[in-house]
Each structure stands twice: as C-alpha cells, then as structure tokens.
Coordinates of C-alpha atoms in Angstrom, one line a residue:
M1 CA 69.8 47.2 112.9
P2 CA 71.6 50.4 114.5
L3 CA 72.0 52.6 112.0
N4 CA 74.8 53.8 110.9
L5 CA 76.6 55.6 106.2
S6 CA 76.8 52.0 105.5
N7 CA 73.1 51.0 106.2
L8 CA 71.2 54.3 105.1
G9 CA 68.5 54.7 102.0
T10 CA 70.1 56.2 98.7
S11 CA 68.0 59.5 99.4
V12 CA 70.0 59.8 102.1
K13 CA 73.2 59.0 101.3
L14 CA 73.3 61.3 97.6
L15 CA 72.7 63.8 100.2
F16 CA 74.8 64.0 102.8
S17 CA 77.5 62.6 99.9
G18 CA 76.4 65.9 97.5
Y19 CA 76.6 68.1 100.8
L20 CA 80.3 66.5 101.4
I21 CA 81.6 66.6 97.4
V22 CA 80.9 70.4 96.8
V23 CA 82.2 71.7 100.3
A24 CA 85.1 69.6 98.9
I25 CA 85.2 72.0 95.8
G26 CA 84.5 74.8 98.5
Y27 CA 87.6 73.8 100.4
G28 CA 89.7 73.1 97.2
L29 CA 89.3 76.5 95.9
A30 CA 89.7 78.1 99.1
M31 CA 93.1 76.4 98.7
V32 CA 93.4 78.0 95.2
Q33 CA 92.8 81.8 96.5
I34 CA 95.2 81.6 99.3
L35 CA 97.7 80.8 96.9
F36 CA 97.3 83.3 94.8
T37 CA 96.6 86.0 97.2
H38 CA 98.9 85.1 100.5
G39 CA 100.8 83.3 98.5
M40 CA 102.2 86.0 96.4
A41 CA 102.7 87.6 99.9
D42 CA 106.4 87.3 98.6
G43 CA 106.5 88.0 95.7
K44 CA 107.2 83.8 94.7
F45 CA 103.9 81.5 93.9
G46 CA 103.9 79.0 96.7
L47 CA 103.0 79.5 100.5
S48 CA 105.9 79.9 102.8
I49 CA 106.1 80.9 105.9
D50 CA 108.0 84.9 104.8
D51 CA 104.2 85.0 102.6
I52 CA 102.2 84.3 106.2
V53 CA 104.3 87.1 107.9
Y54 CA 104.1 89.4 104.8
S55 CA 100.8 88.9 105.4
Y56 CA 100.0 89.0 108.5
Y57 CA 103.0 91.2 110.8
G58 CA 103.6 93.0 106.6
N59 CA 107.1 93.5 105.4
R60 CA 108.6 96.6 107.9
S61 CA 111.1 97.2 105.8
G62 CA 109.4 98.6 102.6
S63 CA 105.8 99.4 102.3
M64 CA 102.8 97.8 101.9
L65 CA 102.2 99.3 98.4
E66 CA 106.0 98.3 97.3
A67 CA 104.5 94.9 98.7
K68 CA 101.8 94.9 96.1
L69 CA 104.0 95.6 93.4
N70 CA 106.4 93.4 93.6
G71 CA 103.9 90.5 94.3
S72 CA 100.2 89.7 93.9
M73 CA 99.7 92.8 91.6
K74 CA 103.0 91.8 90.0
A75 CA 101.2 90.9 87.0
N76 CA 99.0 93.9 86.5
A77 CA 101.8 96.4 85.0
P78 CA 105.4 96.5 83.2
D79 CA 108.2 96.4 84.5
E80 CA 109.2 99.2 84.1
V81 CA 105.8 100.9 85.7
R82 CA 106.4 98.8 88.4
F83 CA 109.4 100.6 89.6
Q84 CA 108.9 103.6 89.0
I85 CA 106.0 103.7 91.1
I86 CA 108.4 101.7 93.3
Q87 CA 111.4 104.4 93.4
W88 CA 108.3 106.6 93.6
V89 CA 107.2 105.7 96.7
R90 CA 110.7 105.1 98.9
D91 CA 111.3 108.8 97.9
G92 CA 108.2 109.3 100.2
A93 CA 105.6 109.4 97.8
D94 CA 105.5 113.6 97.4
E95 CA 102.1 114.1 95.7
S96 CA 104.1 116.8 93.5
T97 CA 105.4 114.2 91.5
Y98 CA 101.6 111.7 91.6
I99 CA 100.0 114.5 89.5
R100 CA 103.2 115.3 87.1
Q101 CA 103.9 111.5 86.8
I102 CA 102.4 108.6 89.0
K103 CA 99.0 109.8 88.7
P104 CA 98.7 109.0 85.2
L105 CA 100.6 105.5 85.1
F106 CA 97.8 104.3 88.0
E107 CA 95.1 105.4 85.6
A108 CA 96.3 103.3 83.1
H109 CA 96.7 100.5 85.1
C110 CA 95.7 100.2 88.1
T111 CA 92.0 101.7 88.9
G112 CA 90.5 100.4 86.4
C113 CA 90.2 97.9 89.7
H114 CA 90.6 99.9 92.2
N115 CA 88.6 102.5 92.5
A116 CA 85.8 103.9 94.6
D117 CA 82.7 101.3 93.7
S118 CA 85.2 98.0 93.8
G119 CA 85.1 98.1 97.0
L120 CA 89.1 97.6 97.2
P121 CA 91.2 99.8 97.8
D122 CA 90.9 103.8 96.2
F123 CA 93.4 104.1 94.0
T124 CA 92.0 107.4 92.2
R125 CA 92.6 109.9 95.4
Y126 CA 96.5 110.1 96.3
E127 CA 95.6 110.3 100.1
S128 CA 94.3 105.9 99.7
I129 CA 97.9 105.5 98.2
K130 CA 99.7 107.5 100.1
A131 CA 97.8 105.3 103.4
R132 CA 99.4 102.6 101.7
A133 CA 102.5 103.9 100.7
Q134 CA 103.4 103.9 104.3
S135 CA 106.0 101.2 105.9
D136 CA 103.8 97.8 105.7
E137 CA 102.4 96.9 109.1
G138 CA 100.2 93.5 107.0
A139 CA 96.9 93.0 108.1
T140 CA 94.8 95.9 109.4
F141 CA 93.3 95.0 113.0
S142 CA 89.6 96.1 111.5
S143 CA 90.2 93.7 109.2
L144 CA 91.8 90.4 110.9
T145 CA 88.4 91.5 112.6
R146 CA 85.8 91.4 110.0
V147 CA 87.9 87.4 108.7
S148 CA 87.7 86.1 112.5
H149 CA 84.0 86.5 113.1
I150 CA 82.9 85.6 109.2
H151 CA 86.1 82.3 109.5
M152 CA 84.2 80.5 112.9
F153 CA 80.7 81.0 111.7
G154 CA 81.1 79.5 108.3
I155 CA 82.9 77.3 109.5
A156 CA 82.2 75.7 113.5
F157 CA 79.0 75.6 110.5
I158 CA 80.7 73.3 107.3
F159 CA 82.7 71.1 110.5
M160 CA 79.1 71.0 112.6
F161 CA 77.1 69.3 109.4
V162 CA 80.9 67.1 108.5
G163 CA 81.0 66.2 111.6
M164 CA 77.0 64.9 112.2
I165 CA 77.8 62.6 108.9
F166 CA 80.5 61.2 109.8
S167 CA 79.5 60.8 113.7
L168 CA 77.4 57.7 112.3
A169 CA 80.4 55.8 110.9
S170 CA 80.9 52.2 112.5
G171 CA 84.4 51.5 111.8
V172 CA 86.2 53.8 113.8
P173 CA 86.8 53.8 117.4
C174 CA 85.2 55.8 119.2
K175 CA 87.9 57.7 121.1
L176 CA 89.4 58.2 117.7
K177 CA 85.7 59.4 116.1
C178 CA 85.2 61.9 119.0
S179 CA 88.5 63.3 118.0
A180 CA 88.2 63.7 114.7
I181 CA 84.8 65.7 115.7
L182 CA 86.3 68.0 118.6
M183 CA 89.7 68.6 116.1
P184 CA 88.4 70.9 114.0
Y185 CA 87.0 73.5 116.1
I186 CA 90.8 73.3 118.3
F187 CA 92.4 73.6 115.0
L188 CA 90.1 76.8 114.0
L189 CA 90.7 78.2 117.7
L190 CA 94.1 78.1 116.9
D191 CA 93.8 78.9 112.9
I192 CA 92.2 82.5 114.2
A193 CA 94.2 83.0 117.3
S194 CA 97.9 82.3 115.3
W195 CA 96.5 85.2 112.7
W196 CA 96.8 87.3 115.2
L197 CA 99.7 86.1 117.8
T198 CA 102.0 86.7 114.2
K199 CA 100.7 90.0 113.8
L200 CA 101.3 90.8 116.7
D201 CA 105.1 89.0 117.0
R202 CA 106.3 87.4 113.1
H203 CA 107.6 83.8 114.8
F204 CA 103.8 83.1 115.3
A205 CA 104.2 82.5 111.6
L206 CA 104.2 78.5 112.2
L207 CA 101.4 78.0 114.5
V208 CA 99.5 79.4 110.9
V209 CA 100.7 76.7 109.7
M210 CA 99.8 74.0 111.9
G211 CA 96.2 75.4 112.7
G212 CA 95.3 75.2 108.6
G213 CA 97.7 71.8 108.4
G214 CA 95.1 70.3 111.3
L215 CA 91.7 71.8 110.0
A216 CA 93.0 70.7 106.6
M217 CA 93.7 67.2 107.3
A218 CA 90.1 66.6 110.1
F219 CA 88.3 67.7 106.7
V220 CA 90.2 65.5 104.9
F221 CA 89.7 62.5 107.2
M222 CA 85.9 62.7 108.1
W223 CA 85.2 63.3 104.2
V224 CA 86.8 59.9 103.7
V225 CA 85.5 57.7 106.0
S226 CA 82.0 59.1 105.6
M227 CA 81.9 58.8 101.1
Y228 CA 84.1 54.8 101.4
E229 CA 81.6 54.0 104.3
M230 CA 78.5 55.0 102.2
W231 CA 79.1 53.6 98.9
I232 CA 81.8 50.6 99.1
L233 CA 81.8 49.4 102.2
P234 CA 78.1 47.8 101.7
R235 CA 79.2 46.0 98.7
Q236 CA 81.6 44.2 100.8
L237 CA 78.8 43.3 103.7
P238 CA 77.5 40.0 103.8
Y239 CA 74.9 39.9 100.5
V240 CA 72.0 39.6 103.1
D241 CA 73.2 43.2 104.6
Q242 CA 73.9 44.7 101.7
R243 CA 70.0 43.6 99.9
D244 CA 68.4 44.5 102.9
A245 CA 70.4 48.3 102.7
L246 CA 69.2 48.6 98.9
R247 CA 66.5 48.6 99.5
R248 CA 65.9 51.7 101.5
C249 CA 65.3 54.9 100.3

C-alpha cells in the first residue's frame, strides 16, 4: 500500500499535526500584528490600500512623526499633546521650541519606549526626532532589505515543511498538488517584490494584497487538506483499512 497521510502511523500524524497547528497559530498572530502596525498607518483600524501605501511609499504630504501620531501611536498620548507636537512639526521642528516646550512632552509620553536601549528610534535625542519630522517617505531601503531577507528565509522554510506534509495527500490530483506546493514560493516573491515596487510607486500597493492573499490561500488549502486526510478521511475508509492504519504507531 503506498504511503500517504491517511495511512501514516499515529505518532507521525501527531508530529505533523502539532507542527501544522503551531504554524497556523503563528500565522494568525502574524495577521494580528500586521493589523496593529500597518493597519493603523492611515489612523483607522483595519488594513486598507492606504495603509499599505503609507507603510511603504509614505504619506509625502506630511512627516513620519505626524503619521505615527495620527496612526499606530495615537493611543499613547492625549489629543492635546499630539496636536502640540504635530503643530511643532508643521512649524519646522525648531530646536529652541523643542527644548522649551516639546522635550517634556516626549519625556512624559514617548521616551519610556523610544530610548537608546529599546531598539526603536531614540526620542531622547533631538536629532533623531528631527529626522522623523521630515517628509514621510515610508519604509527605508535598509529596513526593506532587512525584512525581505528575514521573510524569504523564514517563510520559505515554513512552506517547505508544510509542502512536504501536503505532498503525501492522496486525494488531490497531481497537477493541483504541484500547483499548490509551488504557489507559495511564487506569491512570496511577488509579495516581497511588491514592497520594493510600492516604495517606488504607490500604484503597486495592490500587488502587496495579491501576494499576501495568495500566500494565505495556499497555506489554508494545504493545511486543511493535510489535517482532513490525517484525521477525518481514515474514518471514512473501509473497516479493514481503518484497522490496518490504527495498528501503525
């Protein structure tokens, strides 16, 4: 009898299922993280095309600091404090005004997280704040390089194992199986390329949605088929086949 997901031993099924469940939880948490970072770029909860544009291309009619204060950092300071900082930014981010009026606001509401030891932009220094008070040009090329190589290695590694498990499915036509295994890598390259293209031109933002959506659909399809064939399909097999599968451990 050829080896497939439905006739694997129980221990192997538990190994594969544990991996798939943990990866699915991680995928879900990644979606939540995107919702609370990129999803607040336009100041409104929920991921939209504008969020993607602001995250990668930037809001070039305003500064990065203003965009953050109206977006993902909005809840971290009272409205009157945010408005005072934004007005200071729009007036040119003068250093003398910063020392007299704005520095205490940053110390009270920002530097607890944004300091030299946090790994975040250091808002204890005027120069760091001034740099982010310039026109918002979205993600920097250095940050895109860093995130791109992390995603390429990490996501490709995840899909290699998901694809290996899915390749043992017996109820999927060969062409569909091969397509499902290949598509995550195509969509991964499209997703990462779309970040760089959107950085250059805001009209490529739709490609980010297509790349991310394609990855999600491929993952869900392979996950559902794999779990179904391991745990539900054997119950629908003839009794002799079920007994044979249950003996394996």
